Amino acid sequence: MKSFMHFLALAAAVSCVVGQIIDYPDLRYLKAYTSTDPHATPAHEFLDSCPDLGVLGLDNVIKRVCLTGHWLLYSSISYAGNGTRYRGINTCYNLSTSTSISSLRYAGSPYGIDDVYFNLYNTSDYGGNEFKGNTNTETVVALDMEVSSLIISGQSPWTFFTGLKFTGQSACVHPIYSYSNNGISMHYYYELSITNLGLPDNSIRSVARGCLSNNVYRNELQQFQQRPQEDIEKTIRRED
């Protein structure tokens, strides 16, 4: 699998990726409709994020979505305001009449809907700037000490550290939820506030694949003695 890490800033140029949707059951996509009619033609088909739906004439007019993967829809541009999570495999949702959508983005791997991946966000409820990847990272770069919420995908746990280079307090997070449809499955976990993992807000500084902490979060955080640093370093070298 390719290694991938990426930081997305709010100041980045507007990019609303669109392309021909190939009919593969595990390819991510979101089709946006301005009507709740299930026979309507989609107004737009997204393969990736769009920080400002107004550039497409779709600000606050989306009434229905059909999608594969994990998608986050926001009430304001640049992934701000109220956020709503939608997930599925060739699944459709009619949006509430009170829902307003001004931006949207994908959470998860660009390579496959159940590939191992993490997404970090600098506001609660998955808003604001984002740092994402599928490999060990000694620093979360511009989100250093700014992470407030996270999403993990795939069938591997991740460990989040409050120190650079996998040091400090830590929490191991497992993908405790799963969704399946027609033989295709995806595993994931959402946490709208990292304080629920027993870590202070805005404290995450590094990330490692696997469960490298004795603080293990499944359905609830279990507190144990911190794992020795030399054991963490040995495991990370094997993962790399």
mmCIF file of C-alpha atoms in Angstrom:
data_model
loop_
_atom_site.group_PDB
_atom_site.id
_atom_site.type_symbol
_atom_site.label_atom_id
_atom_site.label_comp_id
_atom_site.label_asym_id
_atom_site.label_seq_id
_atom_site.Cartn_x
_atom_site.Cartn_y
_atom_site.Cartn_z
ATOM 1 C CA MET A 1 0.000 0.000 0.000
ATOM 2 C CA LYS A 2 1.206 3.522 -0.701
ATOM 3 C CA SER A 3 2.203 5.645 2.269
ATOM 4 C CA PHE A 4 0.347 8.923 2.373
ATOM 5 C CA MET A 5 0.261 11.943 4.655
ATOM 6 C CA HIS A 6 -1.336 15.252 3.824
ATOM 7 C CA PHE A 7 -2.212 18.493 5.563
ATOM 8 C CA LEU A 8 -5.074 20.520 4.092
ATOM 9 C CA ALA A 9 -5.252 24.215 4.957
ATOM 10 C CA LEU A 10 -8.380 26.323 4.759
ATOM 11 C CA ALA A 11 -6.461 28.786 2.611
ATOM 12 C CA ALA A 12 -5.957 26.191 -0.108
ATOM 13 C CA ALA A 13 -7.440 26.868 -3.510
ATOM 14 C CA VAL A 14 -11.018 25.770 -4.043
ATOM 15 C CA SER A 15 -11.071 22.305 -5.561
ATOM 16 C CA CYS A 16 -14.317 20.421 -6.069
ATOM 17 C CA VAL A 17 -13.211 17.194 -7.725
ATOM 18 C CA VAL A 18 -15.656 15.648 -10.153
ATOM 19 C CA GLY A 19 -15.271 12.776 -12.554
ATOM 20 C CA GLN A 20 -17.065 9.955 -14.262
ATOM 21 C CA ILE A 21 -18.341 7.534 -11.656
ATOM 22 C CA ILE A 22 -17.188 4.016 -12.510
ATOM 23 C CA ASP A 23 -19.640 1.412 -11.278
ATOM 24 C CA TYR A 24 -17.354 -0.341 -8.788
ATOM 25 C CA PRO A 25 -19.082 -1.107 -5.458
ATOM 26 C CA ASP A 26 -16.106 -0.029 -3.313
ATOM 27 C CA LEU A 27 -15.269 3.250 -5.084
ATOM 28 C CA ARG A 28 -16.002 6.346 -3.041
ATOM 29 C CA TYR A 29 -18.432 8.868 -4.487
ATOM 30 C CA LEU A 30 -21.210 11.243 -3.514
ATOM 31 C CA LYS A 31 -24.051 12.181 -5.852
ATOM 32 C CA ALA A 32 -25.832 15.380 -4.833
ATOM 33 C CA TYR A 33 -29.460 16.052 -5.775
ATOM 34 C CA THR A 34 -31.520 19.215 -5.505
ATOM 35 C CA SER A 35 -34.689 17.118 -5.264
ATOM 36 C CA THR A 36 -35.768 14.232 -3.045
ATOM 37 C CA ASP A 37 -37.186 12.449 -6.095
ATOM 38 C CA PRO A 38 -35.324 9.093 -6.269
ATOM 39 C CA HIS A 39 -35.551 9.188 -10.075
ATOM 40 C CA ALA A 40 -33.992 12.643 -10.420
ATOM 41 C CA THR A 41 -30.676 13.238 -12.162
ATOM 42 C CA PRO A 42 -27.846 14.203 -9.798
ATOM 43 C CA ALA A 43 -26.832 17.858 -9.934
ATOM 44 C CA HIS A 44 -23.205 16.926 -9.295
ATOM 45 C CA GLU A 45 -21.043 13.875 -8.611
ATOM 46 C CA PHE A 46 -18.151 14.265 -6.158
ATOM 47 C CA LEU A 47 -15.085 12.089 -5.768
ATOM 48 C CA ASP A 48 -13.439 14.277 -3.141
ATOM 49 C CA SER A 49 -13.785 17.409 -1.050
ATOM 50 C CA CYS A 50 -15.434 20.716 -1.944
ATOM 51 C CA PRO A 51 -14.822 23.641 0.455
ATOM 52 C CA ASP A 52 -17.379 25.939 -1.206
ATOM 53 C CA LEU A 53 -20.437 24.504 -2.925
ATOM 54 C CA GLY A 54 -21.371 27.997 -4.075
ATOM 55 C CA VAL A 55 -18.834 27.785 -6.902
ATOM 56 C CA LEU A 56 -21.003 24.995 -8.327
ATOM 57 C CA GLY A 57 -24.298 26.756 -7.664
ATOM 58 C CA LEU A 58 -25.127 24.201 -4.962
ATOM 59 C CA ASP A 59 -24.926 26.257 -1.779
ATOM 60 C CA ASN A 60 -27.822 25.269 0.515
ATOM 61 C CA VAL A 61 -29.766 23.518 -2.256
ATOM 62 C CA ILE A 62 -28.790 19.853 -1.791
ATOM 63 C CA LYS A 63 -31.833 17.810 -0.721
ATOM 64 C CA ARG A 64 -30.663 14.227 -1.252
ATOM 65 C CA VAL A 65 -27.335 12.374 -1.436
ATOM 66 C CA CYS A 66 -26.376 8.914 -2.649
ATOM 67 C CA LEU A 67 -22.916 7.761 -1.671
ATOM 68 C CA THR A 68 -20.284 5.173 -0.931
ATOM 69 C CA GLY A 69 -17.797 5.753 1.882
ATOM 70 C CA HIS A 70 -17.696 8.284 4.721
ATOM 71 C CA TRP A 71 -18.771 11.830 3.900
ATOM 72 C CA LEU A 72 -18.952 14.943 6.077
ATOM 73 C CA LEU A 73 -21.398 17.730 5.167
ATOM 74 C CA TYR A 74 -21.098 21.215 6.705
ATOM 75 C CA SER A 75 -23.467 24.153 7.062
ATOM 76 C CA SER A 76 -20.754 26.731 6.249
ATOM 77 C CA ILE A 77 -17.990 26.983 3.669
ATOM 78 C CA SER A 78 -14.461 25.742 4.419
ATOM 79 C CA TYR A 79 -15.769 22.841 6.510
ATOM 80 C CA ALA A 80 -17.158 25.065 9.267
ATOM 81 C CA GLY A 81 -20.494 25.329 11.033
ATOM 82 C CA ASN A 82 -22.611 22.322 11.919
ATOM 83 C CA GLY A 83 -21.242 19.046 10.576
ATOM 84 C CA THR A 84 -23.239 15.927 9.702
ATOM 85 C CA ARG A 85 -21.768 12.478 9.046
ATOM 86 C CA TYR A 86 -23.103 10.146 6.355
ATOM 87 C CA ARG A 87 -21.731 6.716 5.574
ATOM 88 C CA GLY A 88 -22.812 3.821 3.414
ATOM 89 C CA ILE A 89 -22.199 1.633 0.398
ATOM 90 C CA ASN A 90 -24.393 2.704 -2.506
ATOM 91 C CA THR A 91 -26.728 4.236 0.087
ATOM 92 C CA CYS A 92 -29.092 7.208 -0.316
ATOM 93 C CA TYR A 93 -30.279 9.756 2.263
ATOM 94 C CA ASN A 94 -32.956 12.432 2.078
ATOM 95 C CA LEU A 95 -31.693 15.439 4.033
ATOM 96 C CA SER A 96 -33.782 17.175 6.662
ATOM 97 C CA THR A 97 -35.676 20.224 5.424
ATOM 98 C CA SER A 98 -33.740 22.287 7.980
ATOM 99 C CA THR A 99 -30.342 21.051 6.772
ATOM 100 C CA SER A 100 -28.155 23.552 4.924
ATOM 101 C CA ILE A 101 -25.012 22.332 3.151
ATOM 102 C CA SER A 102 -22.273 24.717 2.031
ATOM 103 C CA SER A 103 -19.218 22.424 1.932
ATOM 104 C CA LEU A 104 -18.419 18.724 2.039
ATOM 105 C CA ARG A 105 -15.455 16.384 2.241
ATOM 106 C CA TYR A 106 -14.508 12.728 2.319
ATOM 107 C CA ALA A 107 -13.047 10.925 5.334
ATOM 108 C CA GLY A 108 -10.913 7.864 4.684
ATOM 109 C CA SER A 109 -8.406 6.438 2.268
ATOM 110 C CA PRO A 110 -8.216 7.598 -1.360
ATOM 111 C CA TYR A 111 -7.263 4.021 -2.311
ATOM 112 C CA GLY A 112 -10.184 1.956 -0.960
ATOM 113 C CA ILE A 113 -13.102 2.453 1.412
ATOM 114 C CA ASP A 114 -11.790 -0.080 3.960
ATOM 115 C CA ASP A 115 -8.084 0.713 3.675
ATOM 116 C CA VAL A 116 -6.346 1.627 6.925
ATOM 117 C CA TYR A 117 -6.375 5.413 7.390
ATOM 118 C CA PHE A 118 -6.722 8.272 9.868
ATOM 119 C CA ASN A 119 -8.141 11.801 9.634
ATOM 120 C CA LEU A 120 -7.464 14.473 12.263
ATOM 121 C CA TYR A 121 -9.372 17.769 12.565
ATOM 122 C CA ASN A 122 -8.651 20.962 14.460
ATOM 123 C CA THR A 123 -12.198 21.575 15.676
ATOM 124 C CA SER A 124 -14.680 19.332 17.401
ATOM 125 C CA ASP A 125 -17.190 17.518 15.197
ATOM 126 C CA TYR A 126 -14.653 17.030 12.352
ATOM 127 C CA GLY A 127 -14.437 20.633 11.193
ATOM 128 C CA GLY A 128 -11.694 23.029 10.151
ATOM 129 C CA ASN A 129 -8.195 22.094 9.016
ATOM 130 C CA GLU A 130 -7.291 18.455 8.464
ATOM 131 C CA PHE A 131 -4.248 16.177 8.668
ATOM 132 C CA LYS A 132 -4.597 12.674 7.244
ATOM 133 C CA GLY A 133 -2.538 9.636 6.352
ATOM 134 C CA ASN A 134 -1.988 5.885 6.432
ATOM 135 C CA THR A 135 1.441 5.580 8.024
ATOM 136 C CA ASN A 136 3.375 6.424 11.182
ATOM 137 C CA THR A 137 4.039 10.135 11.544
ATOM 138 C CA GLU A 138 6.417 11.652 14.103
ATOM 139 C CA THR A 139 4.593 14.984 13.901
ATOM 140 C CA VAL A 140 1.176 16.107 12.702
ATOM 141 C CA VAL A 141 2.820 19.230 11.245
ATOM 142 C CA ALA A 142 0.507 22.280 11.203
ATOM 143 C CA LEU A 143 -2.069 20.515 13.396
ATOM 144 C CA ASP A 144 0.530 20.044 16.134
ATOM 145 C CA MET A 145 -1.322 20.511 19.440
ATOM 146 C CA GLU A 146 -4.465 21.567 17.553
ATOM 147 C CA VAL A 147 -6.317 18.264 17.095
ATOM 148 C CA SER A 148 -9.823 18.170 18.577
ATOM 149 C CA SER A 149 -11.538 15.287 16.734
ATOM 150 C CA LEU A 150 -10.613 12.278 14.624
ATOM 151 C CA ILE A 151 -11.814 9.476 12.369
ATOM 152 C CA ILE A 152 -10.097 6.154 11.694
ATOM 153 C CA SER A 153 -10.928 3.733 8.873
ATOM 154 C CA GLY A 154 -10.002 0.152 8.009
ATOM 155 C CA GLN A 155 -9.312 -2.841 10.223
ATOM 156 C CA SER A 156 -6.268 -1.621 12.172
ATOM 157 C CA PRO A 157 -6.128 0.355 15.412
ATOM 158 C CA TRP A 158 -4.142 3.592 15.682
ATOM 159 C CA THR A 159 -2.265 5.074 18.621
ATOM 160 C CA PHE A 160 -2.293 8.823 19.237
ATOM 161 C CA PHE A 161 0.462 10.467 21.307
ATOM 162 C CA THR A 162 0.706 13.802 23.112
ATOM 163 C CA GLY A 163 4.452 13.997 22.402
ATOM 164 C CA LEU A 164 6.521 14.181 19.231
ATOM 165 C CA LYS A 165 8.018 10.923 17.919
ATOM 166 C CA PHE A 166 5.524 8.687 19.736
ATOM 167 C CA THR A 167 6.142 9.935 23.281
ATOM 168 C CA GLY A 168 4.004 11.294 26.100
ATOM 169 C CA GLN A 169 0.491 10.200 26.988
ATOM 170 C CA SER A 170 -1.223 7.963 24.466
ATOM 171 C CA ALA A 171 -4.478 6.268 23.559
ATOM 172 C CA CYS A 172 -5.045 3.241 21.317
ATOM 173 C CA VAL A 173 -8.232 3.498 19.259
ATOM 174 C CA HIS A 174 -9.898 0.545 17.527
ATOM 175 C CA PRO A 175 -12.339 0.704 14.568
ATOM 176 C CA ILE A 176 -15.243 -0.611 16.625
ATOM 177 C CA TYR A 177 -17.989 0.060 14.047
ATOM 178 C CA SER A 178 -18.620 -1.700 10.748
ATOM 179 C CA TYR A 179 -21.014 -1.357 7.826
ATOM 180 C CA SER A 180 -21.681 -3.922 5.085
ATOM 181 C CA ASN A 181 -23.748 -4.054 1.915
ATOM 182 C CA ASN A 182 -23.725 -6.654 -0.863
ATOM 183 C CA GLY A 183 -20.533 -8.277 0.359
ATOM 184 C CA ILE A 184 -18.602 -4.994 0.708
ATOM 185 C CA SER A 185 -17.614 -3.894 4.218
ATOM 186 C CA MET A 186 -15.983 -0.920 5.881
ATOM 187 C CA HIS A 187 -14.746 -0.478 9.436
ATOM 188 C CA TYR A 188 -14.400 2.834 11.203
ATOM 189 C CA TYR A 189 -14.530 4.895 14.368
ATOM 190 C CA TYR A 190 -15.526 8.535 14.861
ATOM 191 C CA GLU A 191 -14.566 10.615 17.892
ATOM 192 C CA LEU A 192 -15.960 14.138 17.988
ATOM 193 C CA SER A 193 -13.783 15.116 20.968
ATOM 194 C CA ILE A 194 -10.412 13.592 21.826
ATOM 195 C CA THR A 195 -11.100 14.322 25.482
ATOM 196 C CA ASN A 196 -13.366 11.257 25.353
ATOM 197 C CA LEU A 197 -10.191 9.210 24.784
ATOM 198 C CA GLY A 198 -8.666 10.468 28.005
ATOM 199 C CA LEU A 199 -6.348 12.904 26.200
ATOM 200 C CA PRO A 200 -6.446 16.691 26.636
ATOM 201 C CA ASP A 201 -7.904 18.737 23.799
ATOM 202 C CA ASN A 202 -5.279 20.081 21.393
ATOM 203 C CA SER A 203 -2.644 17.658 22.676
ATOM 204 C CA ILE A 204 -1.997 15.151 19.852
ATOM 205 C CA ARG A 205 1.465 15.502 18.294
ATOM 206 C CA SER A 206 2.263 12.122 16.665
ATOM 207 C CA VAL A 207 0.454 9.037 15.357
ATOM 208 C CA ALA A 208 1.424 5.369 14.927
ATOM 209 C CA ARG A 209 -0.357 2.468 13.311
ATOM 210 C CA GLY A 210 -1.253 -0.386 15.639
ATOM 211 C CA CYS A 211 -2.086 -0.549 19.329
ATOM 212 C CA LEU A 212 1.036 0.789 21.058
ATOM 213 C CA SER A 213 -0.554 1.961 24.294
ATOM 214 C CA ASN A 214 -1.982 0.291 27.360
ATOM 215 C CA ASN A 215 -4.690 2.959 27.312
ATOM 216 C CA VAL A 216 -7.050 1.111 24.988
ATOM 217 C CA TYR A 217 -10.291 2.665 23.788
ATOM 218 C CA ARG A 218 -12.932 0.313 22.427
ATOM 219 C CA ASN A 219 -16.402 1.100 23.730
ATOM 220 C CA GLU A 220 -14.880 2.985 26.638
ATOM 221 C CA LEU A 221 -11.392 4.025 27.655
ATOM 222 C CA GLN A 222 -9.588 1.550 29.879
ATOM 223 C CA GLN A 223 -6.823 3.138 31.944
ATOM 224 C CA PHE A 224 -3.663 1.111 32.540
ATOM 225 C CA GLN A 225 -0.007 1.804 33.165
ATOM 226 C CA GLN A 226 1.722 3.635 30.303
ATOM 227 C CA ARG A 227 3.580 1.312 27.921
ATOM 228 C CA PRO A 228 7.415 1.620 28.166
ATOM 229 C CA GLN A 229 8.859 3.925 25.500
ATOM 230 C CA GLU A 230 11.471 1.382 24.347
ATOM 231 C CA ASP A 231 8.701 -1.111 23.523
ATOM 232 C CA ILE A 232 6.876 1.521 21.465
ATOM 233 C CA GLU A 233 10.015 2.374 19.492
ATOM 234 C CA LYS A 234 10.739 -1.298 18.721
ATOM 235 C CA THR A 235 7.202 -1.865 17.436
ATOM 236 C CA ILE A 236 7.244 1.269 15.270
ATOM 237 C CA ARG A 237 10.522 0.198 13.650
ATOM 238 C CA ARG A 238 8.908 -3.139 12.743
ATOM 239 C CA GLU A 239 5.830 -1.372 11.312
ATOM 240 C CA ASP A 240 8.033 0.902 9.161
#
